[in-house]
mmCIF file of C-alpha atoms in Angstrom:
data_model
loop_
_atom_site.group_PDB
_atom_site.id
_atom_site.type_symbol
_atom_site.label_atom_id
_atom_site.label_comp_id
_atom_site.label_asym_id
_atom_site.label_seq_id
_atom_site.Cartn_x
_atom_site.Cartn_y
_atom_site.Cartn_z
ATOM 1 C CA MET H 1 -124.339 -46.105 -34.941
ATOM 2 C CA THR H 2 -122.353 -45.674 -31.801
ATOM 3 C CA ALA H 3 -123.455 -42.741 -29.698
ATOM 4 C CA PRO H 4 -121.037 -39.927 -29.702
ATOM 5 C CA LEU H 5 -119.056 -39.018 -26.534
ATOM 6 C CA PRO H 6 -120.534 -36.248 -24.288
ATOM 7 C CA ALA H 7 -119.522 -32.931 -25.709
ATOM 8 C CA ALA H 8 -117.724 -31.886 -22.622
ATOM 9 C CA THR H 9 -115.143 -34.608 -22.948
ATOM 10 C CA LEU H 10 -114.455 -33.728 -26.529
ATOM 11 C CA GLY H 11 -112.788 -31.058 -28.636
ATOM 12 C CA CYS H 12 -109.180 -29.898 -29.416
ATOM 13 C CA GLY H 13 -110.383 -27.980 -32.412
ATOM 14 C CA SER H 14 -109.663 -24.555 -30.695
ATOM 15 C CA ALA H 15 -107.147 -25.946 -28.251
ATOM 16 C CA PRO H 16 -103.732 -24.091 -28.076
ATOM 17 C CA VAL H 17 -101.043 -26.040 -29.937
ATOM 18 C CA LEU H 18 -97.477 -26.533 -28.388
ATOM 19 C CA ARG H 19 -95.208 -25.518 -31.367
ATOM 20 C CA GLU H 20 -91.650 -26.891 -31.031
ATOM 21 C CA ARG H 21 -88.627 -26.337 -33.346
ATOM 22 C CA GLY H 22 -85.350 -28.187 -32.656
ATOM 23 C CA GLN H 23 -83.648 -31.419 -33.384
ATOM 24 C CA ARG H 24 -85.722 -33.801 -35.314
ATOM 25 C CA GLU H 25 -85.871 -37.676 -35.487
ATOM 26 C CA VAL H 26 -87.501 -38.756 -38.871
ATOM 27 C CA PHE H 27 -86.828 -40.413 -42.235
ATOM 28 C CA CYS H 28 -86.525 -38.246 -45.385
ATOM 29 C CA GLY H 29 -89.165 -38.027 -48.203
ATOM 30 C CA LEU H 30 -87.254 -40.666 -50.178
ATOM 31 C CA THR H 31 -88.731 -43.392 -47.971
ATOM 32 C CA GLY H 32 -92.040 -42.818 -49.918
ATOM 33 C CA ILE H 33 -90.709 -44.557 -52.976
ATOM 34 C CA ILE H 34 -90.696 -47.816 -51.067
ATOM 35 C CA TRP H 35 -94.577 -48.012 -51.402
ATOM 36 C CA LEU H 36 -95.014 -45.665 -54.480
ATOM 37 C CA HIS H 37 -92.781 -47.946 -56.767
ATOM 38 C CA ARG H 38 -95.122 -50.697 -55.937
ATOM 39 C CA LYS H 39 -98.320 -48.904 -56.601
ATOM 40 C CA ILE H 40 -97.453 -47.388 -60.048
ATOM 41 C CA GLN H 41 -96.614 -50.510 -61.866
ATOM 42 C CA ASP H 42 -94.886 -49.008 -64.965
ATOM 43 C CA ALA H 43 -93.166 -46.096 -63.213
ATOM 44 C CA PHE H 44 -89.593 -45.731 -62.165
ATOM 45 C CA PHE H 45 -88.090 -43.488 -59.524
ATOM 46 C CA LEU H 46 -84.546 -42.310 -60.139
ATOM 47 C CA VAL H 47 -83.104 -40.524 -57.065
ATOM 48 C CA VAL H 48 -80.341 -38.014 -58.038
ATOM 49 C CA GLY H 49 -78.352 -38.336 -54.714
ATOM 50 C CA SER H 50 -75.529 -39.834 -52.643
ATOM 51 C CA ARG H 51 -74.538 -43.427 -51.965
ATOM 52 C CA THR H 52 -76.272 -42.849 -48.549
ATOM 53 C CA CYS H 53 -79.487 -42.263 -50.547
ATOM 54 C CA ALA H 54 -78.975 -45.490 -52.135
ATOM 55 C CA HIS H 55 -78.240 -47.482 -49.018
ATOM 56 C CA LEU H 56 -81.223 -45.941 -47.482
ATOM 57 C CA LEU H 57 -83.614 -47.141 -50.147
ATOM 58 C CA GLN H 58 -81.867 -50.500 -50.612
ATOM 59 C CA SER H 59 -82.069 -51.242 -46.886
ATOM 60 C CA ALA H 60 -85.641 -50.012 -46.418
ATOM 61 C CA ALA H 61 -86.898 -51.900 -49.248
ATOM 62 C CA GLY H 62 -85.010 -55.205 -48.775
ATOM 63 C CA VAL H 63 -84.448 -55.644 -52.428
ATOM 64 C CA MET H 64 -82.073 -58.500 -53.368
ATOM 65 C CA VAL H 65 -78.980 -57.899 -55.511
ATOM 66 C CA PHE H 66 -80.426 -59.485 -58.603
ATOM 67 C CA ALA H 67 -83.837 -57.994 -58.446
ATOM 68 C CA GLU H 68 -84.930 -55.347 -60.866
ATOM 69 C CA PRO H 69 -86.760 -52.881 -58.626
ATOM 70 C CA ARG H 70 -88.651 -49.806 -60.096
ATOM 71 C CA PHE H 71 -86.302 -47.350 -58.364
ATOM 72 C CA GLY H 72 -82.488 -46.545 -58.384
ATOM 73 C CA THR H 73 -80.086 -43.996 -57.579
ATOM 74 C CA ALA H 74 -77.812 -41.642 -59.856
ATOM 75 C CA ILE H 75 -74.950 -41.346 -57.705
ATOM 76 C CA ILE H 76 -73.433 -37.698 -57.267
ATOM 77 C CA GLU H 77 -69.768 -38.222 -56.893
ATOM 78 C CA GLU H 78 -67.091 -35.966 -55.600
ATOM 79 C CA ARG H 79 -66.370 -34.680 -59.068
ATOM 80 C CA ASP H 80 -70.023 -33.578 -59.386
ATOM 81 C CA LEU H 81 -69.902 -31.829 -55.922
ATOM 82 C CA ALA H 82 -66.775 -30.246 -56.867
ATOM 83 C CA GLY H 83 -68.004 -28.716 -60.065
ATOM 84 C CA MET H 84 -65.590 -30.667 -62.153
ATOM 85 C CA ALA H 85 -68.149 -32.643 -64.159
ATOM 86 C CA ASP H 86 -71.567 -31.509 -65.861
ATOM 87 C CA CYS H 87 -74.144 -32.924 -63.770
ATOM 88 C CA ASN H 88 -76.732 -32.344 -66.462
ATOM 89 C CA GLU H 89 -74.700 -34.309 -68.957
ATOM 90 C CA GLU H 90 -74.076 -37.195 -66.428
ATOM 91 C CA LEU H 91 -77.844 -37.351 -65.669
ATOM 92 C CA ASP H 92 -78.935 -37.437 -69.240
ATOM 93 C CA ARG H 93 -76.433 -40.318 -69.984
ATOM 94 C CA VAL H 94 -77.904 -42.258 -66.809
ATOM 95 C CA VAL H 95 -81.606 -41.561 -68.142
ATOM 96 C CA ASP H 96 -80.654 -42.719 -71.582
ATOM 97 C CA ARG H 97 -79.090 -45.831 -70.452
ATOM 98 C CA LEU H 98 -81.929 -46.650 -68.066
ATOM 99 C CA LEU H 99 -84.764 -46.162 -70.618
ATOM 100 C CA THR H 100 -82.767 -48.296 -73.237
ATOM 101 C CA ARG H 101 -82.482 -51.098 -70.795
ATOM 102 C CA ARG H 102 -86.068 -50.816 -69.253
ATOM 103 C CA PRO H 103 -88.344 -49.892 -72.343
ATOM 104 C CA ASP H 104 -91.410 -50.767 -69.910
ATOM 105 C CA ILE H 105 -90.989 -47.512 -68.011
ATOM 106 C CA LYS H 106 -93.816 -45.309 -68.942
ATOM 107 C CA LEU H 107 -93.250 -42.738 -66.290
ATOM 108 C CA LEU H 108 -89.926 -41.672 -64.829
ATOM 109 C CA PHE H 109 -89.688 -39.528 -61.724
ATOM 110 C CA LEU H 110 -86.432 -37.632 -61.161
ATOM 111 C CA VAL H 111 -86.305 -37.329 -57.407
ATOM 112 C CA GLY H 112 -84.484 -34.675 -55.685
ATOM 113 C CA SER H 113 -82.292 -35.210 -52.522
ATOM 114 C CA CYS H 114 -80.354 -33.279 -50.150
ATOM 115 C CA PRO H 115 -77.171 -33.543 -52.283
ATOM 116 C CA SER H 116 -78.865 -32.576 -55.425
ATOM 117 C CA GLU H 117 -80.362 -29.293 -53.658
ATOM 118 C CA VAL H 118 -77.185 -28.474 -52.122
ATOM 119 C CA ILE H 119 -75.430 -28.155 -55.528
ATOM 120 C CA LYS H 120 -78.658 -26.466 -56.958
ATOM 121 C CA LEU H 121 -79.193 -28.989 -59.545
ATOM 122 C CA ASP H 122 -82.427 -27.878 -61.543
ATOM 123 C CA LEU H 123 -84.333 -31.147 -61.785
ATOM 124 C CA SER H 124 -87.402 -29.425 -63.135
ATOM 125 C CA ARG H 125 -85.576 -28.064 -66.027
ATOM 126 C CA ALA H 126 -83.721 -31.508 -66.487
ATOM 127 C CA ALA H 127 -87.295 -33.383 -66.522
ATOM 128 C CA ALA H 128 -88.628 -30.909 -69.181
ATOM 129 C CA ARG H 129 -85.514 -31.297 -71.210
ATOM 130 C CA LEU H 130 -85.545 -35.058 -71.155
ATOM 131 C CA SER H 131 -89.372 -35.126 -71.766
ATOM 132 C CA VAL H 132 -88.859 -33.590 -75.227
ATOM 133 C CA LYS H 133 -86.063 -36.074 -75.900
ATOM 134 C CA HIS H 134 -88.287 -39.007 -74.957
ATOM 135 C CA ALA H 135 -91.642 -37.726 -76.013
ATOM 136 C CA GLY H 136 -94.148 -40.399 -76.877
ATOM 137 C CA VAL H 137 -92.216 -43.097 -75.048
ATOM 138 C CA THR H 138 -91.766 -42.034 -71.409
ATOM 139 C CA LYS H 139 -93.179 -39.076 -69.474
ATOM 140 C CA ILE H 140 -90.582 -37.565 -67.081
ATOM 141 C CA LEU H 141 -91.548 -35.579 -64.090
ATOM 142 C CA ASN H 142 -89.724 -34.627 -60.993
ATOM 143 C CA TYR H 143 -90.309 -33.852 -57.298
ATOM 144 C CA SER H 144 -88.071 -33.494 -54.226
ATOM 145 C CA GLY H 145 -87.610 -36.249 -51.607
ATOM 146 C CA SER H 146 -85.202 -34.223 -49.763
ATOM 147 C CA GLY H 147 -84.855 -34.567 -45.923
ATOM 148 C CA ILE H 148 -84.140 -30.823 -45.410
ATOM 149 C CA GLU H 149 -87.240 -29.471 -43.543
ATOM 150 C CA THR H 150 -89.578 -32.268 -44.608
ATOM 151 C CA THR H 151 -90.770 -35.590 -43.000
ATOM 152 C CA PHE H 152 -90.878 -39.000 -45.000
ATOM 153 C CA THR H 153 -94.561 -39.128 -45.763
ATOM 154 C CA GLU H 154 -94.302 -35.743 -47.588
ATOM 155 C CA GLY H 155 -92.473 -37.666 -50.322
ATOM 156 C CA GLU H 156 -95.747 -39.110 -51.558
ATOM 157 C CA ASP H 157 -97.429 -35.709 -51.161
ATOM 158 C CA ALA H 158 -94.609 -34.149 -53.549
ATOM 159 C CA CYS H 159 -94.962 -37.105 -55.920
ATOM 160 C CA LEU H 160 -98.720 -36.831 -56.290
ATOM 161 C CA ALA H 161 -98.693 -33.153 -56.486
ATOM 162 C CA ALA H 162 -96.158 -33.460 -59.365
ATOM 163 C CA LEU H 163 -98.752 -35.646 -61.129
ATOM 164 C CA VAL H 164 -101.694 -33.226 -60.833
ATOM 165 C CA PRO H 165 -100.752 -30.657 -63.579
ATOM 166 C CA ASP H 166 -100.401 -33.419 -66.145
ATOM 167 C CA LEU H 167 -103.736 -35.139 -65.200
ATOM 168 C CA PRO H 168 -106.101 -35.051 -68.264
ATOM 169 C CA ALA H 169 -109.007 -32.562 -68.057
ATOM 170 C CA ASP H 170 -112.276 -34.079 -67.217
ATOM 171 C CA ALA H 171 -114.563 -32.804 -69.910
ATOM 172 C CA SER H 172 -117.664 -34.916 -68.654
ATOM 173 C CA ALA H 173 -120.715 -33.317 -67.077
ATOM 174 C CA GLU H 174 -121.191 -36.056 -64.911
ATOM 175 C CA PRO H 175 -119.566 -35.899 -61.508
ATOM 176 C CA SER H 176 -116.818 -38.005 -60.491
ATOM 177 C CA LEU H 177 -115.164 -39.150 -57.231
ATOM 178 C CA MET H 178 -111.279 -39.364 -56.716
ATOM 179 C CA ILE H 179 -109.728 -41.320 -53.954
ATOM 180 C CA VAL H 180 -106.405 -39.475 -53.262
ATOM 181 C CA GLY H 181 -103.536 -41.318 -51.616
ATOM 182 C CA ALA H 182 -101.438 -44.484 -52.306
ATOM 183 C CA LEU H 183 -103.409 -47.412 -50.771
ATOM 184 C CA PRO H 184 -102.626 -51.123 -50.930
ATOM 185 C CA ASP H 185 -104.521 -52.679 -53.898
ATOM 186 C CA VAL H 186 -106.665 -54.846 -51.737
ATOM 187 C CA VAL H 187 -107.904 -51.765 -49.703
ATOM 188 C CA GLU H 188 -108.438 -49.634 -52.936
ATOM 189 C CA ASP H 189 -110.668 -52.580 -54.367
ATOM 190 C CA GLN H 190 -112.579 -52.777 -51.173
ATOM 191 C CA PHE H 191 -113.488 -49.087 -51.318
ATOM 192 C CA ALA H 192 -114.255 -49.342 -55.105
ATOM 193 C CA ARG H 193 -116.697 -52.145 -54.368
ATOM 194 C CA LEU H 194 -118.355 -50.087 -51.582
ATOM 195 C CA PHE H 195 -118.745 -47.132 -53.876
ATOM 196 C CA ALA H 196 -119.955 -49.312 -56.556
ATOM 197 C CA ASP H 197 -122.687 -50.585 -54.322
ATOM 198 C CA LEU H 198 -123.486 -47.146 -53.203
ATOM 199 C CA GLY H 199 -124.232 -46.302 -56.775
ATOM 200 C CA ILE H 200 -121.349 -43.976 -57.388
ATOM 201 C CA ALA H 201 -120.323 -44.903 -61.010
ATOM 202 C CA ARG H 202 -117.390 -42.757 -61.728
ATOM 203 C CA VAL H 203 -114.625 -43.464 -59.107
ATOM 204 C CA HIS H 204 -110.831 -43.051 -59.782
ATOM 205 C CA SER H 205 -107.823 -43.317 -57.620
ATOM 206 C CA LEU H 206 -104.653 -41.051 -57.435
ATOM 207 C CA PRO H 207 -102.240 -42.565 -58.114
ATOM 208 C CA ALA H 208 -103.502 -45.134 -60.595
ATOM 209 C CA ARG H 209 -101.794 -48.347 -60.921
ATOM 210 C CA ARG H 210 -100.753 -47.530 -64.408
ATOM 211 C CA ALA H 211 -99.200 -44.399 -65.934
ATOM 212 C CA GLY H 212 -101.680 -44.356 -68.639
ATOM 213 C CA ALA H 213 -104.706 -44.521 -66.368
ATOM 214 C CA MET H 214 -104.314 -41.556 -64.320
ATOM 215 C CA PRO H 215 -107.534 -40.006 -63.500
ATOM 216 C CA PRO H 216 -109.181 -36.938 -65.130
ATOM 217 C CA VAL H 217 -109.785 -33.838 -63.062
ATOM 218 C CA GLY H 218 -112.124 -30.823 -63.382
ATOM 219 C CA PRO H 219 -114.771 -28.802 -61.828
ATOM 220 C CA ASN H 220 -116.991 -31.895 -61.360
ATOM 221 C CA THR H 221 -114.335 -33.735 -59.569
ATOM 222 C CA ARG H 222 -114.980 -34.492 -55.890
ATOM 223 C CA PHE H 223 -112.142 -35.962 -53.984
ATOM 224 C CA LEU H 224 -111.469 -37.757 -50.616
ATOM 225 C CA LEU H 225 -108.194 -37.734 -49.061
ATOM 226 C CA ALA H 226 -107.375 -41.034 -47.900
ATOM 227 C CA GLN H 227 -104.176 -39.723 -46.036
ATOM 228 C CA PRO H 228 -103.718 -36.711 -43.849
ATOM 229 C CA PHE H 229 -100.396 -35.645 -45.133
ATOM 230 C CA LEU H 230 -101.408 -34.769 -48.716
ATOM 231 C CA GLY H 231 -101.732 -31.008 -48.243
ATOM 232 C CA GLU H 232 -99.912 -29.910 -51.468
ATOM 233 C CA THR H 233 -101.719 -32.564 -53.623
ATOM 234 C CA ALA H 234 -105.104 -31.319 -52.363
ATOM 235 C CA ARG H 235 -104.115 -27.705 -53.012
ATOM 236 C CA ALA H 236 -102.947 -28.670 -56.547
ATOM 237 C CA LEU H 237 -106.186 -30.301 -57.210
ATOM 238 C CA GLU H 238 -108.115 -27.568 -55.860
ATOM 239 C CA ASP H 239 -106.193 -25.363 -58.470
ATOM 240 C CA ARG H 240 -107.501 -27.633 -61.281
ATOM 241 C CA GLY H 241 -111.175 -26.969 -60.046
ATOM 242 C CA ALA H 242 -111.829 -30.197 -57.938
ATOM 243 C CA VAL H 243 -113.588 -29.969 -54.635
ATOM 244 C CA ARG H 244 -112.352 -31.709 -51.513
ATOM 245 C CA LEU H 245 -115.053 -33.460 -49.356
ATOM 246 C CA ASP H 246 -114.458 -32.850 -45.630
ATOM 247 C CA ALA H 247 -114.448 -36.173 -43.653
ATOM 248 C CA LEU H 248 -112.693 -38.113 -41.005
ATOM 249 C CA PHE H 249 -109.881 -40.293 -42.381
ATOM 250 C CA PRO H 250 -110.924 -43.820 -42.960
ATOM 251 C CA PHE H 251 -109.539 -45.580 -39.790
ATOM 252 C CA GLY H 252 -111.814 -47.889 -37.769
ATOM 253 C CA ALA H 253 -115.398 -48.353 -37.956
ATOM 254 C CA GLU H 254 -116.226 -44.639 -37.328
ATOM 255 C CA GLY H 255 -113.780 -43.110 -39.207
ATOM 256 C CA THR H 256 -114.420 -45.125 -42.449
ATOM 257 C CA THR H 257 -118.217 -44.677 -42.028
ATOM 258 C CA ASN H 258 -117.849 -40.880 -41.924
ATOM 259 C CA TRP H 259 -115.438 -40.853 -44.933
ATOM 260 C CA LEU H 260 -117.745 -42.955 -47.030
ATOM 261 C CA HIS H 261 -120.828 -40.813 -45.874
ATOM 262 C CA ALA H 262 -119.097 -37.596 -47.074
ATOM 263 C CA ALA H 263 -119.082 -39.230 -50.618
ATOM 264 C CA ALA H 264 -122.684 -40.505 -50.431
ATOM 265 C CA GLN H 265 -124.030 -37.246 -49.321
ATOM 266 C CA ALA H 266 -121.903 -35.407 -52.153
ATOM 267 C CA PHE H 267 -123.357 -37.833 -54.742
ATOM 268 C CA GLY H 268 -127.006 -37.756 -53.437
ATOM 269 C CA VAL H 269 -127.209 -41.274 -52.186
ATOM 270 C CA ASP H 270 -130.430 -42.145 -50.286
ATOM 271 C CA GLU H 271 -129.602 -42.332 -46.557
ATOM 272 C CA MET H 272 -131.221 -45.760 -45.977
ATOM 273 C CA HIS H 273 -129.397 -47.095 -48.918
ATOM 274 C CA PHE H 274 -126.159 -45.918 -47.547
ATOM 275 C CA ARG H 275 -126.827 -47.627 -44.052
ATOM 276 C CA ARG H 276 -127.828 -50.936 -45.622
ATOM 277 C CA THR H 277 -124.737 -50.813 -47.941
ATOM 278 C CA ILE H 278 -122.170 -50.232 -45.211
ATOM 279 C CA ALA H 279 -123.745 -52.219 -42.459
ATOM 280 C CA PRO H 280 -122.032 -55.565 -43.068
ATOM 281 C CA GLY H 281 -118.623 -53.845 -43.194
ATOM 282 C CA ARG H 282 -119.149 -51.701 -40.353
ATOM 283 C CA GLU H 283 -120.378 -54.650 -38.118
ATOM 284 C CA ARG H 284 -117.292 -56.725 -39.099
ATOM 285 C CA ALA H 285 -115.054 -53.668 -38.198
ATOM 286 C CA LYS H 286 -116.596 -53.395 -34.850
ATOM 287 C CA ARG H 287 -116.318 -57.211 -34.175
ATOM 288 C CA GLY H 288 -112.703 -56.836 -35.339
ATOM 289 C CA LEU H 289 -111.974 -54.255 -32.581
ATOM 290 C CA GLU H 290 -113.501 -56.277 -29.794
ATOM 291 C CA HIS H 291 -110.399 -58.590 -29.631
ATOM 292 C CA SER H 292 -108.079 -55.677 -28.767
ATOM 293 C CA ARG H 293 -110.509 -53.438 -26.791
ATOM 294 C CA GLU H 294 -109.929 -55.154 -23.533
ATOM 295 C CA ARG H 295 -106.081 -54.833 -23.893
ATOM 296 C CA LEU H 296 -106.167 -51.150 -24.813
ATOM 297 C CA ALA H 297 -109.153 -49.574 -22.892
ATOM 298 C CA GLY H 298 -107.852 -47.213 -20.314
ATOM 299 C CA LYS H 299 -104.258 -47.263 -21.538
ATOM 300 C CA SER H 300 -102.440 -44.052 -22.011
ATOM 301 C CA ILE H 301 -100.657 -43.322 -25.240
ATOM 302 C CA PHE H 302 -98.143 -40.642 -26.372
ATOM 303 C CA PHE H 303 -97.546 -39.987 -30.003
ATOM 304 C CA LEU H 304 -94.187 -38.382 -31.019
ATOM 305 C CA PRO H 305 -94.369 -36.622 -34.257
ATOM 306 C CA ASP H 306 -93.402 -38.773 -37.354
ATOM 307 C CA SER H 307 -95.833 -39.465 -40.176
ATOM 308 C CA GLN H 308 -98.736 -36.990 -39.741
ATOM 309 C CA LEU H 309 -100.982 -40.051 -39.221
ATOM 310 C CA GLU H 310 -100.998 -39.215 -35.475
ATOM 311 C CA ILE H 311 -104.129 -37.054 -34.896
ATOM 312 C CA PRO H 312 -106.508 -39.474 -36.957
ATOM 313 C CA LEU H 313 -105.067 -42.494 -35.183
ATOM 314 C CA ALA H 314 -105.393 -40.790 -31.919
ATOM 315 C CA ARG H 315 -109.011 -40.065 -32.476
ATOM 316 C CA PHE H 316 -109.612 -43.651 -33.333
ATOM 317 C CA LEU H 317 -107.831 -45.067 -30.395
ATOM 318 C CA ALA H 318 -109.755 -42.844 -28.023
ATOM 319 C CA ASN H 319 -113.177 -42.910 -29.306
ATOM 320 C CA GLU H 320 -113.401 -46.636 -30.566
ATOM 321 C CA LEU H 321 -111.074 -48.336 -28.223
ATOM 322 C CA GLY H 322 -110.983 -46.158 -25.001
ATOM 323 C CA MET H 323 -107.272 -45.173 -24.946
ATOM 324 C CA VAL H 324 -106.261 -41.983 -23.350
ATOM 325 C CA PRO H 325 -103.989 -39.710 -25.501
ATOM 326 C CA VAL H 326 -101.640 -37.831 -23.297
ATOM 327 C CA GLU H 327 -99.980 -35.989 -26.057
ATOM 328 C CA VAL H 328 -100.356 -36.126 -29.780
ATOM 329 C CA GLY H 329 -97.353 -34.839 -31.640
ATOM 330 C CA THR H 330 -97.339 -34.258 -35.449
ATOM 331 C CA PRO H 331 -94.719 -32.798 -37.839
ATOM 332 C CA TYR H 332 -97.181 -30.475 -39.417
ATOM 333 C CA LEU H 333 -100.647 -29.627 -38.339
ATOM 334 C CA HIS H 334 -103.118 -29.010 -41.262
ATOM 335 C CA ARG H 335 -106.159 -27.549 -39.388
ATOM 336 C CA ARG H 336 -108.558 -27.372 -42.334
ATOM 337 C CA HIS H 337 -108.055 -31.104 -43.201
ATOM 338 C CA LEU H 338 -107.891 -32.206 -39.688
ATOM 339 C CA ALA H 339 -110.678 -30.127 -38.246
ATOM 340 C CA GLN H 340 -113.223 -32.867 -37.689
ATOM 341 C CA GLU H 341 -110.500 -35.051 -36.194
ATOM 342 C CA LEU H 342 -109.441 -32.403 -33.570
ATOM 343 C CA ALA H 343 -112.955 -31.970 -32.641
ATOM 344 C CA LEU H 344 -113.293 -35.521 -31.600
ATOM 345 C CA LEU H 345 -110.150 -35.864 -29.521
ATOM 346 C CA PRO H 346 -110.612 -35.516 -25.608
ATOM 347 C CA ALA H 347 -110.390 -31.956 -24.746
ATOM 348 C CA ASP H 348 -107.386 -32.503 -22.429
ATOM 349 C CA THR H 349 -105.155 -33.767 -25.063
ATOM 350 C CA THR H 350 -101.930 -31.904 -25.554
ATOM 351 C CA ILE H 351 -101.377 -31.120 -29.370
ATOM 352 C CA SER H 352 -97.921 -30.483 -30.384
ATOM 353 C CA GLU H 353 -96.561 -29.578 -33.774
ATOM 354 C CA GLY H 354 -92.980 -29.903 -34.990
ATOM 355 C CA GLN H 355 -90.283 -31.610 -32.780
ATOM 356 C CA ASP H 356 -87.532 -30.671 -30.248
ATOM 357 C CA VAL H 357 -86.694 -34.394 -29.483
ATOM 358 C CA ASP H 358 -85.006 -33.723 -26.022
ATOM 359 C CA ARG H 359 -88.054 -31.726 -24.671
ATOM 360 C CA GLN H 360 -90.508 -34.276 -25.867
ATOM 361 C CA LEU H 361 -88.661 -37.119 -24.402
ATOM 362 C CA ASP H 362 -88.646 -35.307 -21.122
ATOM 363 C CA ARG H 363 -92.323 -35.069 -21.348
ATOM 364 C CA VAL H 364 -92.492 -38.831 -22.266
ATOM 365 C CA ARG H 365 -90.529 -39.726 -19.167
ATOM 366 C CA ALA H 366 -92.737 -37.679 -17.098
ATOM 367 C CA ALA H 367 -95.892 -39.051 -18.225
ATOM 368 C CA LYS H 368 -94.774 -42.723 -18.297
ATOM 369 C CA PRO H 369 -97.517 -43.558 -20.683
ATOM 370 C CA ASP H 370 -98.564 -47.259 -21.335
ATOM 371 C CA LEU H 371 -97.553 -46.930 -24.961
ATOM 372 C CA THR H 372 -95.294 -44.409 -26.765
ATOM 373 C CA VAL H 373 -95.629 -44.298 -30.658
ATOM 374 C CA CYS H 374 -92.213 -43.106 -32.135
ATOM 375 C CA GLY H 375 -89.526 -43.465 -34.741
ATOM 376 C CA LEU H 376 -87.200 -46.500 -34.906
ATOM 377 C CA GLY H 377 -84.187 -44.420 -33.645
ATOM 378 C CA LEU H 378 -86.122 -43.723 -30.436
ATOM 379 C CA ALA H 379 -87.821 -46.937 -29.720
ATOM 380 C CA ASN H 380 -84.994 -49.209 -28.610
ATOM 381 C CA PRO H 381 -83.650 -46.217 -26.134
ATOM 382 C CA LEU H 382 -86.953 -45.893 -24.713
ATOM 383 C CA GLU H 383 -87.548 -49.725 -24.167
ATOM 384 C CA SER H 384 -84.303 -49.879 -22.423
ATOM 385 C CA GLU H 385 -85.702 -47.378 -19.709
ATOM 386 C CA GLY H 386 -88.945 -49.576 -19.334
ATOM 387 C CA LEU H 387 -91.217 -47.843 -21.637
ATOM 388 C CA THR H 388 -93.302 -49.817 -24.273
ATOM 389 C CA THR H 389 -93.094 -48.520 -27.670
ATOM 390 C CA LYS H 390 -94.653 -48.862 -31.165
ATOM 391 C CA TRP H 391 -92.775 -48.016 -34.387
ATOM 392 C CA ALA H 392 -94.624 -45.356 -36.279
ATOM 393 C CA ILE H 393 -93.405 -46.295 -39.589
ATOM 394 C CA GLU H 394 -95.109 -49.798 -39.428
ATOM 395 C CA LEU H 395 -98.448 -47.660 -39.604
ATOM 396 C CA VAL H 396 -97.512 -46.277 -42.903
ATOM 397 C CA PHE H 397 -96.504 -49.554 -44.330
ATOM 398 C CA SER H 398 -99.367 -51.625 -43.225
ATOM 399 C CA PRO H 399 -102.955 -51.898 -44.584
ATOM 400 C CA ILE H 400 -104.788 -50.007 -41.907
ATOM 401 C CA HIS H 401 -107.656 -48.175 -43.839
ATOM 402 C CA GLY H 402 -111.230 -49.307 -44.111
ATOM 403 C CA PHE H 403 -113.557 -51.623 -42.277
ATOM 404 C CA ASP H 404 -111.878 -54.991 -42.960
ATOM 405 C CA GLN H 405 -108.492 -53.652 -41.628
ATOM 406 C CA ALA H 406 -109.906 -51.991 -38.442
ATOM 407 C CA GLY H 407 -109.282 -54.949 -36.284
ATOM 408 C CA ASP H 408 -105.743 -55.372 -37.747
ATOM 409 C CA LEU H 409 -104.942 -51.548 -37.018
ATOM 410 C CA ALA H 410 -106.152 -52.224 -33.319
ATOM 411 C CA GLU H 411 -103.955 -55.072 -33.192
ATOM 412 C CA LEU H 412 -100.882 -53.111 -34.304
ATOM 413 C CA PHE H 413 -101.309 -51.124 -30.978
ATOM 414 C CA ALA H 414 -102.193 -54.050 -28.670
ATOM 415 C CA ARG H 415 -99.399 -56.198 -29.689
ATOM 416 C CA PRO H 416 -96.572 -54.143 -28.017
ATOM 417 C CA LEU H 417 -98.642 -54.352 -24.828
ATOM 418 C CA ARG H 418 -99.169 -58.009 -24.918
ATOM 419 C CA ARG H 419 -95.621 -58.660 -25.540
ATOM 420 C CA ARG H 420 -94.763 -56.407 -22.511
ATOM 421 C CA ASP H 421 -97.158 -58.655 -20.423
ATOM 422 C CA LEU H 422 -95.506 -61.882 -21.674
ATOM 423 C CA LEU H 423 -92.012 -60.635 -21.021
ATOM 424 C CA ARG H 424 -92.920 -59.151 -17.505
ATOM 425 C CA VAL H 425 -91.168 -61.173 -14.697
#
């Protein structure tokens, strides 16, 4: 295994955090539907919102007019906002029509938005009412994807947290492992094979690919978070008796090794067997990183807050590729879940929580980093000023977890620098 960096160069675990509150630049939680509707194959996400919500989803997903995606929008019209129509009656009619047309829907999410929250439409009560009406056919749950005081990856957190109370109780005395977070199927399958090779028999994923296959949970459940933005989901699972396994997040060779090792230790896997099992994947990951290391080593990077992936990604880039994180901003800092990640960041890294766009942009301009990771709305203006940027949202949509994706993850950061060098006159 790679030797750790000297202790003197590491450690942001107890460093002061720069907390900022001001103008934010981030997508709302509705964006999570774009990957969740592909993951749960017999679910449907019905946003109760405005035409703006519908346009956001349509443009983000790139869905053709004649396609039948597993999401839609129940439009709140002016009559609804003015109190001239009964929104609950309107919603019931939309849901009845949807389920008549799409009998294949086994799980329906009523997703709140800014407009539905402004008019105080109680979607939890609506979901309970409609669940009784459609009992035995479709389970109906609700969560909020509103952009009021949230960031876009919290949409997935709210969705999974809504699933947890309805998960079946695990009555088995045999311990089970739950992987928590929506991963691409290919990545989920890779992890499932690794856990099987390690000898961990009962492994489930949340969310499952079908509504009827959601995992059981109970006191013998141990779970690994695959994403750092699942704070509410983790709390809900712990309320059901499950125990979180503390680990780095599975980005790069080191992060993936540590993540798998946490499970191996919890399930009593022999250490030599663990090392033999993961060795081929770990070596593939390290070879995959070599292609980008020369381009990234020594380059400075600045993360503007966006997805909550920033701290684990900064740890990966600093420790495995030699990049220099100048500032790592994150919308929300969950210290307990990120304790190991923070401990491995260079000690002189500035950690910021929240956002005040103008102040952060001033620091970006002053630092002149080699690469700035930011949202779509900030990338082009910064590029026009001569700064090289990386779209943060691409890191959420791309397969980046695990050994076999480590090289692709590094390439996502190397590509903008390569493009800059090609365009330089």
